[in-house]
Amino acid sequence: MPDLSISPLPITAPTTAATVRVWDVPVRVFHWVLVVTILLAFLSSEEGSALAPWHIPAGWIAALLITFRLVWGFVGGEHARFADFLKPGEIAHHVGGLLSGKPERTIGHNALGGVAIIALLGTVGGIIYTGATMQGEAEGGLHETWANVLIGLIALHVIAVIAMSLLTKDNLICAFITGRKRADLHPGVSDARSPTPLGLPIATVAIGAAAYGITLVDPVAFSPGAHAEVGENGGGEAGEGAGDND
């Protein structure tokens, strides 16, 4: 008599591609908070904007973020450190790969990406400085010029990230959200070294010191709309330009 029993279907667990850890949590948080802060600064740059009261606080928040990133470049995770991606000697090789249409994958920032990071940080710093020291129309024009330069750099950065993601089949945007990359695209690469044990305490102290210094320069630095109120009361000349960043 034939066996009419039904064999159970094999159950296989879903497989996921192995990944390798690249970006630590603090550097990813910094990146996306800076994106939001810069967006807020631009949207609040017009006096008639509903977000206008946030313009100066956004500039000072950006200053705290830049402070963190400078410190984290020395005490952060392996690929967040300046020593890992500031490699001028590799720029020509990287450009050659781009021109041939076959750029090499890099686990961290590539050589041009490293230059872009410094350019972006420096430009944001220039905007903060010109906003904080603005006294007249000439300084305001310089502040706006720095802001326009930043727009250009951001556009180039976004284009470069998308282009490299397509050329190398390595999703760079996803990597800066999850902190991980596909291991099969980077054979032989192990998880990135973690930040220095004292990294976060050091960065926290640096941010606290920077915040204290900012409040010495501008006591209402982080209070939305406070500068307008001070100006209306007739005593706000020192605070009107401080931190006024586009």
XYZ file of N, CA and C in Angstrom:
738
model
N 0.851 -1.190 0.000
C 0.000 0.000 0.000
C 0.888 1.241 0.000
N 0.595 2.228 -0.857
C 1.482 3.397 -0.959
C 1.432 4.262 0.308
N 2.569 4.862 0.602
C 2.661 5.733 1.781
C 2.029 7.082 1.444
N 0.880 7.394 2.096
C 0.174 8.639 1.800
C 0.513 9.758 2.780
N 1.461 9.529 3.670
C 1.830 10.573 4.634
C 2.511 11.736 3.920
N 2.269 12.898 4.434
C 2.834 14.112 3.823
C 4.057 14.530 4.622
N 5.160 14.606 3.924
C 6.404 15.039 4.570
C 6.345 16.541 4.798
N 6.754 16.987 5.979
C 6.743 18.434 6.237
C 7.742 19.152 5.341
N 7.344 20.364 4.924
C 8.247 21.154 4.083
C 9.446 21.598 4.913
N 10.626 21.580 4.320
C 11.805 22.046 5.071
C 11.663 23.521 5.416
N 11.978 23.840 6.639
C 11.907 25.235 7.073
C 13.316 25.786 7.130
N 13.525 26.845 6.370
C 14.852 27.457 6.338
C 14.752 28.866 6.895
N 15.676 29.191 7.720
C 15.692 30.536 8.288
C 16.114 31.529 7.215
N 15.506 32.710 7.204
C 15.909 33.714 6.217
C 17.367 34.088 6.407
N 18.049 34.250 5.317
C 19.468 34.579 5.390
C 19.653 36.069 5.162
N 20.567 36.624 5.867
C 20.899 38.032 5.683
C 22.384 38.138 5.398
N 22.697 39.106 4.550
C 24.094 39.287 4.187
C 24.909 39.685 5.404
N 26.070 39.103 5.558
C 26.950 39.463 6.670
C 27.417 40.902 6.489
N 27.548 41.592 7.605
C 27.979 42.982 7.543
C 29.199 43.204 8.429
N 29.824 44.328 8.209
C 30.980 44.704 9.011
C 30.711 46.083 9.595
N 31.055 46.275 10.859
C 30.808 47.558 11.522
C 31.819 48.602 11.048
N 31.309 49.775 10.661
C 32.173 50.837 10.130
C 32.085 52.109 10.977
N 30.863 52.646 11.116
C 30.705 53.953 11.752
C 30.139 53.816 13.159
N 30.754 54.481 14.123
C 30.244 54.432 15.488
C 28.989 55.299 15.623
N 28.229 55.063 16.680
C 26.957 55.765 16.885
C 27.144 57.283 17.010
N 28.087 57.777 17.819
C 28.218 59.232 17.970
C 28.486 59.963 16.659
N 29.322 59.415 15.780
C 29.621 60.128 14.534
C 28.404 60.126 13.610
N 27.590 59.059 13.686
C 26.367 59.033 12.876
C 25.337 60.027 13.409
N 25.208 60.089 14.727
C 24.280 61.057 15.325
C 24.723 62.476 14.965
N 26.028 62.736 15.080
C 26.557 64.054 14.704
C 26.165 64.403 13.278
N 26.384 63.469 12.351
C 26.142 63.718 10.934
C 24.705 64.153 10.676
N 23.746 63.379 11.190
C 22.346 63.659 10.875
C 21.806 64.849 11.658
N 22.303 65.082 12.877
C 21.879 66.269 13.622
C 22.418 67.527 12.941
N 23.635 67.454 12.408
C 24.186 68.600 11.684
C 23.371 68.882 10.427
N 22.939 67.832 9.735
C 22.093 68.005 8.547
C 20.822 68.777 8.921
N 20.166 68.345 10.004
C 18.929 68.998 10.442
C 19.201 70.439 10.878
N 20.317 70.654 11.575
C 20.653 71.991 12.073
C 20.920 72.955 10.926
N 21.657 72.497 9.921
C 21.937 73.351 8.762
C 20.645 73.666 8.014
N 19.785 72.666 7.852
C 18.499 72.889 7.193
C 17.683 73.928 7.963
N 17.655 73.792 9.285
C 16.927 74.750 10.121
C 17.510 76.151 9.975
N 18.843 76.257 9.932
C 19.483 77.561 9.796
C 19.097 78.236 8.481
N 19.055 77.466 7.401
C 18.691 78.041 6.105
C 17.216 78.431 6.064
N 16.345 77.555 6.594
C 14.913 77.840 6.565
C 14.552 79.029 7.451
N 15.372 79.302 8.448
C 15.086 80.398 9.377
C 15.858 81.673 9.042
N 16.531 81.694 7.906
C 17.398 82.829 7.588
C 16.632 84.076 7.150
N 15.379 83.911 6.698
C 14.572 85.063 6.302
C 13.850 85.633 7.527
N 13.877 86.953 7.655
C 13.293 87.583 8.838
C 11.807 87.280 8.990
N 11.098 87.135 7.879
C 9.663 86.893 7.956
C 9.284 85.445 8.183
N 10.275 84.559 8.237
C 9.997 83.146 8.394
C 9.483 82.849 9.801
N 8.557 81.867 9.883
C 8.065 81.455 11.195
C 9.173 80.838 12.034
N 10.214 80.367 11.343
C 11.339 79.738 12.042
C 12.445 80.735 12.375
N 12.271 81.993 12.013
C 13.319 82.999 12.208
C 13.879 83.045 13.631
N 13.046 82.872 14.673
C 13.604 82.908 16.035
C 14.657 81.826 16.293
N 14.665 80.785 15.453
C 15.600 79.686 15.658
C 16.922 79.886 14.915
N 17.039 80.942 14.162
C 18.219 81.098 13.304
C 19.521 81.183 14.102
N 19.554 82.073 15.071
C 20.779 82.231 15.859
C 21.058 81.002 16.733
N 20.059 80.463 17.442
C 20.324 79.216 18.189
C 20.828 78.089 17.292
N 20.305 77.995 16.074
C 20.777 76.945 15.157
C 22.257 77.121 14.852
N 22.676 78.366 14.702
C 24.094 78.624 14.445
C 24.975 78.189 15.602
N 24.529 78.492 16.812
C 25.326 78.104 17.977
C 25.303 76.601 18.204
N 24.178 75.958 17.914
C 24.134 74.492 18.005
C 25.123 73.888 17.014
N 25.190 74.465 15.815
C 26.162 73.997 14.824
C 27.584 74.143 15.363
N 27.840 75.209 16.117
C 29.175 75.404 16.705
C 29.497 74.276 17.682
N 28.508 73.870 18.478
C 28.729 72.761 19.411
C 28.990 71.466 18.653
N 28.280 71.263 17.556
C 28.468 70.050 16.762
C 29.856 70.016 16.136
N 30.319 71.157 15.645
C 31.659 71.217 15.062
C 32.707 70.935 16.134
N 32.490 71.469 17.323
C 33.408 71.195 18.440
C 33.496 69.701 18.698
N 32.318 69.065 18.755
C 32.302 67.611 18.977
C 33.081 66.894 17.887
N 32.848 67.269 16.628
C 33.478 66.527 15.520
C 34.988 66.693 15.517
N 35.461 67.856 15.883
C 36.905 68.066 15.938
C 37.533 67.170 17.013
N 36.872 67.078 18.157
C 37.383 66.216 19.220
C 37.268 64.748 18.819
N 36.128 64.386 18.232
C 35.881 62.988 17.865
C 36.835 62.534 16.761
N 37.391 63.467 16.041
C 38.369 63.119 15.007
C 39.658 62.564 15.587
N 39.824 62.688 16.903
C 41.015 62.164 17.568
C 40.705 61.021 18.537
N 39.499 60.995 19.082
C 39.174 59.977 20.102
C 38.038 59.051 19.679
N 37.470 59.263 18.492
C 36.332 58.478 18.048
C 36.709 57.116 17.505
N 35.718 56.457 16.888
C 35.948 55.151 16.290
C 36.958 55.214 15.157
N 37.427 54.051 14.753
C 38.523 53.960 13.777
C 38.320 54.829 12.543
N 37.171 54.725 11.897
C 36.970 55.429 10.632
C 36.451 56.847 10.803
N 36.199 57.259 12.057
C 35.804 58.640 12.325
C 37.023 59.524 12.553
N 38.180 58.916 12.704
C 39.387 59.676 13.037
C 40.014 60.316 11.790
N 40.527 61.512 11.974
C 41.152 62.228 10.870
C 42.303 61.424 10.266
N 43.048 60.739 11.108
C 44.193 59.969 10.625
C 43.778 58.860 9.682
N 42.523 58.435 9.766
C 42.046 57.338 8.930
C 41.705 57.786 7.520
N 41.276 59.049 7.362
C 40.822 59.454 6.025
C 41.531 60.666 5.430
N 42.362 61.338 6.205
C 43.119 62.451 5.631
C 44.432 61.914 5.067
N 44.368 61.504 3.801
C 45.512 60.883 3.139
C 45.733 61.539 1.773
N 46.394 62.707 1.764
C 46.601 63.439 0.501
C 47.307 62.616 -0.565
N 48.176 61.704 -0.142
C 48.931 60.912 -1.109
C 48.064 59.958 -1.919
N 46.831 59.701 -1.445
C 45.959 58.759 -2.148
C 44.950 59.451 -3.064
N 44.975 60.790 -3.075
C 43.995 61.521 -3.878
C 44.170 61.236 -5.367
N 45.403 61.278 -5.854
C 45.645 61.057 -7.285
C 45.177 59.668 -7.714
N 45.444 58.670 -6.889
C 45.022 57.305 -7.208
C 43.502 57.211 -7.258
N 42.851 57.870 -6.302
C 41.396 57.841 -6.265
C 40.801 58.548 -7.485
N 41.358 59.693 -7.835
C 40.875 60.439 -9.008
C 41.066 59.611 -10.279
N 42.202 58.908 -10.353
C 42.451 58.046 -11.515
C 41.382 56.971 -11.649
N 40.990 56.386 -10.531
C 39.930 55.381 -10.558
C 38.605 55.963 -10.998
N 38.321 57.193 -10.552
C 37.080 57.854 -10.960
C 37.066 58.118 -12.460
N 38.188 58.593 -12.981
C 38.270 58.912 -14.409
C 38.147 57.664 -15.273
N 38.590 56.530 -14.748
C 38.482 55.278 -15.496
C 37.104 54.633 -15.331
N 36.280 55.200 -14.454
C 34.953 54.653 -14.204
C 34.952 53.446 -13.292
N 36.096 53.174 -12.651
C 36.201 52.019 -11.769
C 36.873 52.403 -10.447
N 36.217 53.252 -9.687
C 36.816 53.643 -8.393
C 36.837 52.476 -7.415
N 37.863 52.426 -6.603
C 37.967 51.358 -5.608
C 37.041 51.630 -4.432
N 36.495 50.561 -3.875
C 35.701 50.702 -2.661
C 36.631 50.969 -1.481
N 36.177 51.785 -0.566
C 36.920 52.016 0.675
C 35.973 51.752 1.838
N 36.495 51.184 2.904
C 35.647 50.854 4.035
C 35.222 52.121 4.780
N 36.101 53.093 4.865
C 35.755 54.384 5.471
C 35.608 55.434 4.393
N 35.939 56.681 4.714
C 35.898 57.742 3.710
C 37.032 57.554 2.714
N 36.763 57.819 1.437
C 37.844 57.787 0.464
C 38.629 59.100 0.539
N 39.688 59.193 -0.268
C 40.600 60.340 -0.158
C 39.900 61.672 -0.422
N 39.062 61.727 -1.462
C 38.343 62.974 -1.747
C 37.269 63.231 -0.712
N 36.671 62.163 -0.205
C 35.669 62.320 0.849
C 36.264 62.972 2.085
N 37.497 62.605 2.405
C 38.175 63.214 3.544
C 38.373 64.706 3.358
N 38.764 65.097 2.133
C 38.932 66.522 1.829
C 37.594 67.237 1.949
N 36.532 66.588 1.465
C 35.199 67.193 1.522
C 34.755 67.441 2.964
N 35.063 66.507 3.846
C 34.676 66.668 5.252
C 35.332 67.904 5.855
N 36.630 68.051 5.621
C 37.337 69.217 6.151
C 36.785 70.496 5.553
N 36.484 70.484 4.249
C 35.932 71.665 3.589
C 34.570 72.029 4.175
N 33.730 71.025 4.415
C 32.404 71.285 4.979
C 32.506 71.825 6.408
N 33.349 71.193 7.225
C 33.513 71.654 8.599
C 34.071 73.073 8.631
N 35.054 73.340 7.776
C 35.647 74.671 7.724
C 34.657 75.729 7.265
N 33.817 75.383 6.294
C 32.837 76.334 5.785
C 31.769 76.631 6.836
N 31.298 75.601 7.515
C 30.329 75.832 8.600
C 30.966 76.714 9.674
N 32.237 76.450 9.972
C 32.943 77.287 10.938
C 33.020 78.737 10.480
N 33.254 78.949 9.175
C 33.308 80.303 8.633
C 31.967 81.013 8.754
N 30.892 80.289 8.513
C 29.555 80.864 8.639
C 29.284 81.271 10.090
N 29.648 80.386 11.021
C 29.432 80.686 12.442
C 30.227 81.930 12.849
N 31.480 81.991 12.432
C 32.337 83.119 12.813
C 31.808 84.435 12.248
N 31.466 84.442 10.958
C 30.981 85.690 10.361
C 29.633 86.100 10.938
N 28.808 85.110 11.315
C 27.548 85.461 11.957
C 27.753 86.033 13.342
N 28.680 85.453 14.084
C 28.923 85.898 15.456
C 29.576 87.259 15.527
N 30.325 87.637 14.487
C 31.061 88.909 14.512
C 30.433 89.962 13.609
N 29.256 89.654 13.042
C 28.647 90.564 12.094
C 28.298 91.895 12.746
N 28.755 92.988 12.131
C 28.483 94.320 12.659
C 27.833 95.238 11.623
N 27.924 94.893 10.368
C 27.381 95.785 9.350
C 27.074 95.044 8.066
N 26.768 95.807 7.015
C 26.353 95.214 5.742
C 27.463 94.406 5.101
N 28.713 94.878 5.209
C 29.827 94.155 4.600
C 29.989 92.773 5.228
N 29.926 92.740 6.551
C 30.043 91.453 7.233
C 28.866 90.548 6.886
N 27.687 91.153 6.733
C 26.518 90.369 6.352
C 26.681 89.750 4.975
N 27.308 90.496 4.064
C 27.560 89.963 2.723
C 28.527 88.806 2.757
N 29.544 88.906 3.607
C 30.515 87.817 3.737
C 29.846 86.585 4.337
N 28.984 86.803 5.310
C 28.232 85.712 5.941
C 27.397 84.973 4.883
N 26.744 85.735 4.020
C 25.913 85.139 2.979
C 26.762 84.406 1.952
N 27.930 84.953 1.660
C 28.834 84.284 0.713
C 29.254 82.918 1.232
N 29.619 82.865 2.515
C 29.989 81.579 3.119
C 28.820 80.603 3.038
N 27.605 81.110 3.257
C 26.420 80.251 3.198
C 26.230 79.692 1.792
N 26.463 80.518 0.780
C 26.328 80.058 -0.609
C 27.393 79.012 -0.950
N 28.593 79.208 -0.425
C 29.647 78.213 -0.620
C 29.222 76.886 -0.007
N 28.622 76.947 1.170
C 28.169 75.720 1.840
C 27.113 74.996 0.999
N 26.193 75.745 0.402
C 25.178 75.123 -0.448
C 25.841 74.355 -1.581
N 26.842 74.991 -2.198
C 27.558 74.329 -3.294
C 28.265 73.072 -2.843
N 28.929 73.143 -1.686
C 29.650 71.977 -1.167
C 28.690 70.837 -0.813
N 27.553 71.190 -0.229
C 26.563 70.165 0.116
C 26.048 69.487 -1.146
N 25.778 70.277 -2.183
C 25.302 69.706 -3.449
C 26.336 68.741 -4.033
N 27.605 69.152 -4.020
C 28.668 68.275 -4.519
C 28.773 67.011 -3.681
N 28.642 67.166 -2.383
C 28.736 66.027 -1.467
C 27.639 65.004 -1.755
N 26.420 65.493 -1.909
C 25.292 64.591 -2.174
C 25.473 63.878 -3.513
N 25.883 64.637 -4.530
C 26.109 64.036 -5.849
C 27.205 62.973 -5.778
N 28.277 63.286 -5.063
C 29.397 62.350 -4.947
C 28.988 61.079 -4.220
N 28.191 61.226 -3.154
C 27.745 60.053 -2.393
C 26.880 59.152 -3.264
N 25.960 59.745 -4.003
C 25.087 58.951 -4.876
C 25.892 58.287 -5.983
N 26.808 59.056 -6.592
C 27.617 58.509 -7.689
C 28.491 57.351 -7.205
N 29.148 57.523 -6.059
C 30.008 56.460 -5.543
C 29.195 55.231 -5.143
N 27.997 55.455 -4.611
C 27.131 54.328 -4.250
C 26.780 53.503 -5.486
N 26.515 54.187 -6.600
C 26.156 53.493 -7.833
C 27.361 52.819 -8.475
N 28.497 53.524 -8.491
C 29.688 52.983 -9.149
C 30.274 51.791 -8.394
N 30.230 51.839 -7.075
C 30.849 50.776 -6.279
C 29.832 49.757 -5.759
N 28.526 50.041 -5.993
C 27.452 49.171 -5.487
C 27.509 49.045 -3.955
N 28.012 50.095 -3.321
C 28.157 50.141 -1.863
C 27.278 51.288 -1.364
N 26.148 50.970 -0.741
C 25.175 51.990 -0.347
C 25.719 52.838 0.799
N 26.265 54.015 0.459
C 26.912 54.851 1.463
C 25.914 55.545 2.372
N 24.743 55.889 1.843
C 23.725 56.531 2.680
C 23.227 55.557 3.738
N 22.929 54.339 3.321
C 22.478 53.320 4.266
C 23.546 53.047 5.318
N 24.807 53.042 4.893
C 25.902 52.771 5.823
C 25.977 53.819 6.920
N 25.641 55.088 6.579
C 25.709 56.123 7.595
C 24.443 56.191 8.431
N 23.482 55.338 8.114
C 22.306 55.192 8.963
C 22.483 53.999 9.900
N 22.897 52.880 9.329
C 23.048 51.648 10.128
C 24.422 51.524 10.772
N 25.420 52.196 10.192
C 26.790 52.082 10.702
C 27.533 50.882 10.154
N 26.909 50.146 9.229
C 27.506 48.895 8.743
C 27.525 48.856 7.214
N 28.453 48.042 6.680
C 28.533 47.800 5.237
C 28.550 46.300 4.977
N 28.215 45.922 3.760
C 28.197 44.507 3.396
C 29.609 43.934 3.415
N 29.770 42.841 4.130
C 31.099 42.227 4.262
C 31.598 41.673 2.936
N 30.681 41.181 2.074
C 31.126 40.592 0.814
C 31.723 41.624 -0.131
N 31.402 42.905 0.088
C 31.974 43.966 -0.737
C 33.331 44.426 -0.212
N 33.649 44.001 1.007
C 34.920 44.394 1.633
C 35.564 43.166 2.255
N 35.978 42.211 1.427
C 36.545 40.959 1.949
C 37.801 41.194 2.789
N 37.881 40.455 3.857
C 39.063 40.554 4.712
C 39.048 41.707 5.684
N 38.000 42.528 5.649
C 37.916 43.685 6.543
C 37.154 43.294 7.801
N 37.688 43.651 8.953
C 37.031 43.332 10.229
C 36.317 44.566 10.767
N 35.540 44.360 11.815
C 34.824 45.480 12.428
C 35.782 46.588 12.838
N 35.321 47.818 12.681
C 36.150 48.969 13.035
C 36.433 48.993 14.532
N 37.583 49.496 14.882
C 37.921 49.646 16.291
C 36.994 50.673 16.945
N 36.600 50.406 18.163
C 35.672 51.276 18.882
C 36.364 52.567 19.330
N 35.570 53.576 19.708
C 36.164 54.815 20.215
C 37.006 54.565 21.461
N 37.890 55.487 21.741
C 38.670 55.447 22.970
C 37.722 55.388 24.175
N 38.030 54.567 25.194
C 37.134 54.460 26.357
C 36.748 55.813 26.953
N 37.670 56.752 26.957
C 37.381 58.076 27.508
C 36.864 59.042 26.447
N 36.607 58.520 25.248
C 36.196 59.383 24.146
C 34.951 60.198 24.449
N 33.900 59.531 24.877
C 32.645 60.253 25.151
C 32.786 61.248 26.299
N 33.432 60.875 27.420
C 33.627 61.878 28.478
C 34.422 63.091 27.994
N 35.456 62.850 27.202
C 36.263 63.961 26.688
C 35.418 64.855 25.789
N 34.638 64.238 24.889
C 33.792 65.005 23.976
C 32.721 65.784 24.742
N 32.186 65.170 25.797
C 31.163 65.831 26.601
C 31.723 67.064 27.297
N 32.914 66.934 27.836
C 33.566 68.074 28.497
C 33.831 69.185 27.486
N 34.280 68.805 26.283
C 34.566 69.791 25.244
C 33.299 70.543 24.847
N 32.194 69.807 24.688
C 30.928 70.447 24.319
C 30.458 71.372 25.440
N 30.584 70.910 26.683
C 30.194 71.742 27.818
C 31.009 73.021 27.895
N 32.318 72.896 27.668
C 33.186 74.068 27.702
C 32.828 75.039 26.578
N 32.539 74.472 25.391
C 32.165 75.317 24.252
C 30.844 76.028 24.527
N 29.875 75.317 25.107
C 28.579 75.922 25.421
C 28.749 77.062 26.433
N 29.598 76.831 27.429
C 29.852 77.875 28.432
C 30.498 79.095 27.775
N 31.483 78.855 26.903
C 32.142 79.962 26.217
C 31.176 80.748 25.348
N 30.271 80.039 24.684
C 29.276 80.697 23.830
C 28.371 81.602 24.660
N 27.947 81.124 25.825
C 27.058 81.941 26.648
C 27.767 83.162 27.224
N 29.086 83.106 27.325
C 29.830 84.298 27.745
C 29.794 85.354 26.645
N 29.861 84.896 25.396
C 29.809 85.811 24.258
C 28.381 86.289 24.010
N 27.441 85.365 24.136
C 26.036 85.646 23.832
C 25.171 84.959 24.891
N 24.811 85.664 25.956
C 24.085 85.042 27.072
C 22.768 84.383 26.688
N 22.128 84.839 25.601
C 20.841 84.249 25.193
C 21.012 83.423 23.918
N 22.208 82.859 23.763
C 22.551 82.159 22.526
C 21.564 81.069 22.148
N 21.088 80.310 23.116
C 20.270 79.139 22.827
C 18.781 79.361 23.107
N 18.383 80.627 23.200
C 16.981 80.960 23.462
C 16.343 81.509 22.195
N 15.489 80.741 21.535
C 14.858 81.198 20.291
C 14.086 82.503 20.483
N 14.353 83.467 19.618
C 13.634 84.735 19.659
C 14.154 85.727 20.675
N 15.069 85.318 21.523
C 15.531 86.213 22.592
C 16.275 87.416 22.038
N 16.979 87.248 20.939
C 17.753 88.356 20.380
C 16.840 89.456 19.857
N 15.718 89.068 19.281
C 14.764 90.065 18.801
C 14.188 90.848 19.975
N 13.892 90.143 21.074
C 13.348 90.800 22.253
C 14.353 91.767 22.856
N 15.624 91.344 22.889
C 16.673 92.220 23.422
C 16.801 93.460 22.560
N 16.743 93.252 21.220
C 16.846 94.379 20.303
C 15.699 95.355 20.478
N 14.481 94.844 20.684
C 13.307 95.697 20.864
C 13.414 96.527 22.130
N 14.118 95.978 23.126
C 14.282 96.701 24.387
C 15.428 97.698 24.341
N 16.117 97.734 23.193
C 17.129 98.761 22.991
C 18.505 98.436 23.476
N 18.754 97.231 23.970
C 20.089 96.962 24.479
C 20.749 95.789 23.835
N 20.305 95.445 22.653
C 20.760 94.175 22.107
C 21.808 94.221 21.052
N 22.565 95.314 20.945
C 23.515 95.357 19.858
C 24.506 94.224 19.893
N 24.968 93.842 21.068
C 25.973 92.769 21.157
C 25.415 91.447 20.724
N 24.116 91.236 20.929
C 23.540 89.954 20.603
C 22.943 89.841 19.229
N 22.788 90.992 18.511
C 22.089 90.957 17.243
C 22.795 90.126 16.204
N 24.112 90.222 16.152
C 24.820 89.471 15.119
C 25.362 88.149 15.598
N 25.459 87.972 16.904
C 26.124 86.787 17.438
C 25.423 85.529 17.007
N 26.199 84.656 16.368
C 25.680 83.366 15.979
C 24.697 83.409 14.835
N 24.537 84.550 14.133
C 23.548 84.677 13.083
C 24.010 83.969 11.836
N 23.728 82.706 11.739
C 24.266 81.873 10.674
C 23.218 81.469 9.676
N 23.556 81.590 8.380
C 22.694 81.066 7.325
C 23.020 79.621 7.080
